[in-house]
Amino acid sequence: AQSVTQLGSHVSVSEGALVLLRCNYSSSVPPYLFWYVQYPNQGLQLLLKYTSAATLVKGINGFEAEFKKSETSFHLTKPSAHMSDAAEYFCAVSVGLWDTGRRALTFGSGTRLQVQP
Amino acid sequence: KAGVTQTPRYLIKTRGQQVTLSCSPISGHRSVSWYQQTPGQGLQFLFEYFSETQRNKGNFPGRFSGRQFSNSRSEMNVSTLELGDSALYLCASSRGAIEKETQYFGPGTRLLVL
């Protein structure tokens, strides 16, 4: 079974500083990996996804993530934090075989990002 | 294109009652998944429907059920509500049932059980 571990339930950075949110996955088959963001009282919005094309994936709002198979990691970064980036971020993995009907996103526990002025 | 819509947005129920939540996927999307989000357990998969068939089910008791209609709209039902069912219920839709496809989430229905 697949799993996702997000290190750090809370991360605080200063405005303009580098954002690094960590995600490690466990999967017995090549995974598809996603980062979602959730603003208060809202649903989840996709930031970016890895589907085995390029290992460096660029997403919306200046975020990017790099798939590193040797480290089983998919960390999310942004060079310069903005106040509007304050939210909760979820890493998720999706594996399964279409013909067996096994398909679901398994989420990490989330990382709340605070941006200090 | 309209996004995923969920109704109602907020619900208050008492223990023992039942509740039905509704989800309308993005036009053209045939797969609908449901997730429960709580502070303690995080985001957990409930079930997925594709072309009116339940293709996958998470580890939830039988009190949680769902269905999908021919227009891809989906409902989930929770019977005999318990206090622990208080949560944000999120619906997500995607074009098909393929792992690498993006699931688009609705705003959720916040259920409070008293």
Short mmCIF file of C-alpha atoms in Angstrom, two decimals:
data_model
loop_
_atom_site.label_atom_id
_atom_site.label_comp_id
_atom_site.label_asym_id
_atom_site.label_seq_id
_atom_site.Cartn_x
_atom_site.Cartn_y
_atom_site.Cartn_z
CA ALA A 1 0.00 0.00 0.00
CA GLN A 2 1.16 3.51 -0.69
CA SER A 3 1.74 6.17 1.95
CA VAL A 4 2.87 9.75 2.23
CA THR A 5 4.81 11.45 5.01
CA GLN A 6 4.98 15.20 5.33
CA LEU A 7 7.71 16.34 7.68
CA GLY A 8 6.69 19.32 9.76
CA SER A 9 3.06 20.03 10.50
CA HIS A 10 3.85 23.75 10.74
CA VAL A 11 6.40 25.75 8.78
CA SER A 12 6.97 29.46 9.30
CA VAL A 13 8.94 31.63 6.89
CA SER A 14 9.45 35.33 6.38
CA GLU A 15 7.98 37.07 3.38
CA GLY A 16 10.50 36.80 0.55
CA ALA A 17 12.23 33.75 2.00
CA LEU A 18 12.51 30.33 0.42
CA VAL A 19 9.62 27.95 1.02
CA LEU A 20 10.46 24.25 1.38
CA LEU A 21 7.75 21.76 2.27
CA ARG A 22 8.86 18.16 2.54
CA CYS A 23 7.09 15.09 1.25
CA ASN A 24 8.28 11.49 1.19
CA TYR A 25 6.28 8.68 -0.31
CA SER A 26 6.20 4.95 -0.12
CA SER A 27 4.96 2.94 -3.06
CA SER A 28 5.72 -0.46 -4.53
CA VAL A 29 4.96 0.77 -8.03
CA PRO A 30 5.82 4.02 -9.81
CA PRO A 31 3.62 6.64 -8.21
CA TYR A 32 1.81 9.67 -9.43
CA LEU A 33 2.36 12.52 -6.99
CA PHE A 34 0.39 15.66 -6.34
CA TRP A 35 0.59 18.80 -4.24
CA TYR A 36 -2.64 20.48 -3.24
CA VAL A 37 -3.23 23.69 -1.30
CA GLN A 38 -6.18 24.41 0.96
CA TYR A 39 -7.14 27.90 2.05
CA PRO A 40 -9.38 28.32 5.10
CA ASN A 41 -12.94 27.11 4.58
CA GLN A 42 -12.22 26.02 1.04
CA GLY A 43 -11.62 22.81 -0.86
CA LEU A 44 -8.33 21.63 -2.29
CA GLN A 45 -6.66 23.29 -5.24
CA LEU A 46 -4.06 21.50 -7.33
CA LEU A 47 -0.65 23.15 -7.32
CA LEU A 48 1.22 20.64 -9.46
CA LYS A 49 1.53 16.95 -10.29
CA TYR A 50 4.16 14.44 -11.30
CA THR A 51 3.13 11.81 -13.82
CA SER A 52 6.51 10.38 -14.84
CA ALA A 53 7.30 12.90 -17.56
CA ALA A 54 9.78 15.50 -16.25
CA THR A 55 11.19 15.06 -12.75
CA LEU A 56 11.11 18.83 -12.11
CA VAL A 57 7.52 19.93 -12.16
CA LYS A 58 6.42 23.54 -12.26
CA GLY A 59 3.06 24.51 -10.87
CA ILE A 60 0.92 27.51 -10.26
CA ASN A 61 1.81 30.54 -8.14
CA GLY A 62 5.57 30.01 -8.60
CA PHE A 63 5.71 26.62 -6.89
CA GLU A 64 7.73 23.70 -8.17
CA ALA A 65 8.63 20.22 -6.97
CA GLU A 66 11.28 17.71 -7.88
CA PHE A 67 10.68 13.97 -8.00
CA LYS A 68 13.68 12.09 -6.61
CA LYS A 69 13.20 8.36 -6.91
CA SER A 70 16.40 7.50 -5.01
CA GLU A 71 15.20 9.53 -2.03
CA THR A 72 11.48 8.73 -2.51
CA SER A 73 10.83 12.43 -2.15
CA PHE A 74 8.71 15.08 -3.81
CA HIS A 75 9.48 18.28 -1.93
CA LEU A 76 7.64 21.50 -2.77
CA THR A 77 9.59 24.75 -3.11
CA LYS A 78 9.02 28.38 -3.91
CA PRO A 79 11.94 30.81 -4.14
CA SER A 80 10.20 33.74 -2.48
CA ALA A 81 7.25 33.47 -0.11
CA HIS A 82 4.31 35.82 -0.35
CA MET A 83 1.76 36.56 2.33
CA SER A 84 -0.91 35.02 0.14
CA ASP A 85 0.91 31.66 0.30
CA ALA A 86 -0.22 31.14 3.89
CA ALA A 87 -2.38 28.02 3.75
CA GLU A 88 -2.28 24.29 4.36
CA TYR A 89 -0.44 22.15 1.84
CA PHE A 90 -1.06 18.49 1.17
CA CYS A 91 1.10 16.01 -0.67
CA ALA A 92 -0.75 13.05 -2.16
CA VAL A 93 0.09 9.85 -3.99
CA SER A 94 -2.07 7.92 -6.40
CA VAL A 95 -1.33 4.39 -7.50
CA GLY A 96 -3.39 1.52 -8.65
CA LEU A 97 -4.50 -0.42 -11.63
CA TRP A 98 -7.41 0.85 -13.61
CA ASP A 99 -8.69 -2.61 -14.41
CA THR A 100 -8.80 -3.64 -10.77
CA GLY A 101 -10.69 -0.52 -9.82
CA ARG A 102 -8.14 0.47 -7.23
CA ARG A 103 -7.80 4.19 -7.41
CA ALA A 104 -7.66 6.77 -4.68
CA LEU A 105 -5.51 9.59 -3.47
CA THR A 106 -3.60 8.93 -0.27
CA PHE A 107 -2.82 12.20 1.45
CA GLY A 108 -0.13 13.24 3.84
CA SER A 109 -1.14 14.87 7.11
CA GLY A 110 -0.59 18.36 5.74
CA THR A 111 1.78 21.23 6.47
CA ARG A 112 0.46 24.58 7.57
CA LEU A 113 2.57 27.37 6.10
CA GLN A 114 2.78 30.66 7.97
CA VAL A 115 4.32 33.68 6.25
CA GLN A 116 5.61 36.39 8.55
CA PRO A 117 5.76 40.00 7.32
CA LYS B 1 -16.36 25.85 -17.11
CA ALA B 2 -18.08 25.51 -13.77
CA GLY B 3 -16.17 23.73 -11.03
CA VAL B 4 -17.27 20.97 -8.72
CA THR B 5 -20.25 22.02 -6.67
CA GLN B 6 -21.38 20.55 -3.39
CA THR B 7 -24.63 21.07 -1.55
CA PRO B 8 -25.36 21.94 1.12
CA ARG B 9 -22.26 23.77 2.30
CA TYR B 10 -23.13 23.45 5.98
CA LEU B 11 -25.26 20.99 7.90
CA ILE B 12 -26.11 20.46 11.53
CA LYS B 13 -27.58 17.12 12.54
CA THR B 14 -28.09 15.20 15.74
CA ARG B 15 -26.85 11.74 16.64
CA GLY B 16 -28.85 8.94 15.11
CA GLN B 17 -30.11 10.97 12.18
CA GLN B 18 -29.12 10.36 8.60
CA VAL B 19 -27.76 12.81 6.05
CA THR B 20 -27.40 13.01 2.29
CA LEU B 21 -24.76 15.15 0.62
CA SER B 22 -24.73 16.02 -3.06
CA CYS B 23 -21.92 16.58 -5.53
CA SER B 24 -22.10 17.82 -9.11
CA PRO B 25 -18.87 17.16 -11.01
CA ILE B 26 -17.29 19.25 -13.70
CA SER B 27 -19.10 18.81 -16.99
CA GLY B 28 -17.68 15.82 -18.87
CA HIS B 29 -16.12 14.24 -15.79
CA ARG B 30 -17.25 10.70 -15.14
CA SER B 31 -15.34 9.87 -11.97
CA VAL B 32 -16.41 11.18 -8.58
CA SER B 33 -14.55 10.50 -5.35
CA TRP B 34 -15.48 11.37 -1.80
CA TYR B 35 -13.13 12.20 1.05
CA GLN B 36 -13.61 12.92 4.73
CA GLN B 37 -11.40 15.54 6.38
CA THR B 38 -11.08 15.77 10.15
CA PRO B 39 -8.44 17.40 12.35
CA GLY B 40 -7.55 14.05 13.90
CA GLN B 41 -7.52 11.72 10.91
CA GLY B 42 -6.75 14.16 8.11
CA LEU B 43 -7.99 13.44 4.61
CA GLN B 44 -9.35 9.95 4.15
CA PHE B 45 -10.77 8.34 1.04
CA LEU B 46 -14.35 7.18 1.27
CA PHE B 47 -15.24 5.82 -2.16
CA GLU B 48 -15.06 6.44 -5.88
CA TYR B 49 -17.70 6.12 -8.55
CA PHE B 50 -17.15 5.85 -12.26
CA SER B 51 -20.00 5.57 -14.73
CA GLU B 52 -22.47 4.79 -11.94
CA THR B 53 -20.34 1.96 -10.54
CA GLN B 54 -18.47 2.02 -7.27
CA ARG B 55 -14.91 1.18 -8.26
CA ASN B 56 -13.12 1.62 -4.98
CA LYS B 57 -14.01 1.93 -1.33
CA GLY B 58 -12.04 3.15 1.65
CA ASN B 59 -12.02 1.76 5.15
CA PHE B 60 -15.28 3.19 6.47
CA PRO B 61 -18.25 1.42 8.07
CA GLY B 62 -21.29 0.47 6.07
CA ARG B 63 -23.17 3.49 7.44
CA PHE B 64 -21.37 5.42 4.72
CA SER B 65 -22.76 4.79 1.28
CA GLY B 66 -22.96 6.52 -2.02
CA ARG B 67 -24.29 6.41 -5.51
CA GLN B 68 -23.80 8.03 -8.86
CA PHE B 69 -26.43 8.94 -11.36
CA SER B 70 -26.35 8.72 -15.13
CA ASN B 71 -25.45 12.43 -15.36
CA SER B 72 -22.42 11.72 -13.11
CA ARG B 73 -23.86 13.61 -10.16
CA SER B 74 -23.17 11.77 -6.94
CA GLU B 75 -24.67 11.56 -3.50
CA MET B 76 -23.27 10.17 -0.31
CA ASN B 77 -25.38 9.09 2.60
CA VAL B 78 -24.46 8.61 6.21
CA SER B 79 -26.97 6.78 8.36
CA THR B 80 -27.19 6.67 12.14
CA LEU B 81 -24.89 9.64 12.58
CA GLU B 82 -22.27 9.60 15.32
CA LEU B 83 -20.44 12.52 16.88
CA GLY B 84 -17.25 11.37 15.15
CA ASP B 85 -18.86 11.88 11.75
CA SER B 86 -18.47 15.63 12.20
CA ALA B 87 -16.12 16.57 9.37
CA LEU B 88 -15.61 18.36 6.12
CA TYR B 89 -16.74 16.08 3.30
CA LEU B 90 -15.01 16.77 0.03
CA CYS B 91 -16.03 15.61 -3.37
CA ALA B 92 -13.59 15.44 -6.28
CA SER B 93 -14.16 14.77 -9.94
CA SER B 94 -11.92 13.73 -12.81
CA ARG B 95 -12.37 12.81 -16.43
CA GLY B 96 -11.75 9.13 -16.01
CA ALA B 97 -10.52 6.65 -13.47
CA ILE B 98 -6.84 6.80 -14.29
CA GLU B 99 -4.34 7.36 -11.55
CA LYS B 100 -2.44 10.23 -13.13
CA GLU B 101 -5.51 12.28 -13.85
CA THR B 102 -6.07 15.31 -11.71
CA GLN B 103 -8.93 15.25 -9.27
CA TYR B 104 -10.67 18.61 -8.95
CA PHE B 105 -12.15 19.28 -5.55
CA GLY B 106 -15.32 21.03 -4.54
CA PRO B 107 -15.55 23.43 -1.58
CA GLY B 108 -16.87 20.71 0.70
CA THR B 109 -19.84 20.20 2.97
CA ARG B 110 -19.16 20.86 6.62
CA LEU B 111 -21.21 18.49 8.78
CA LEU B 112 -21.62 19.02 12.48
CA VAL B 113 -23.21 16.24 14.50
CA LEU B 114 -24.55 17.22 17.92
#
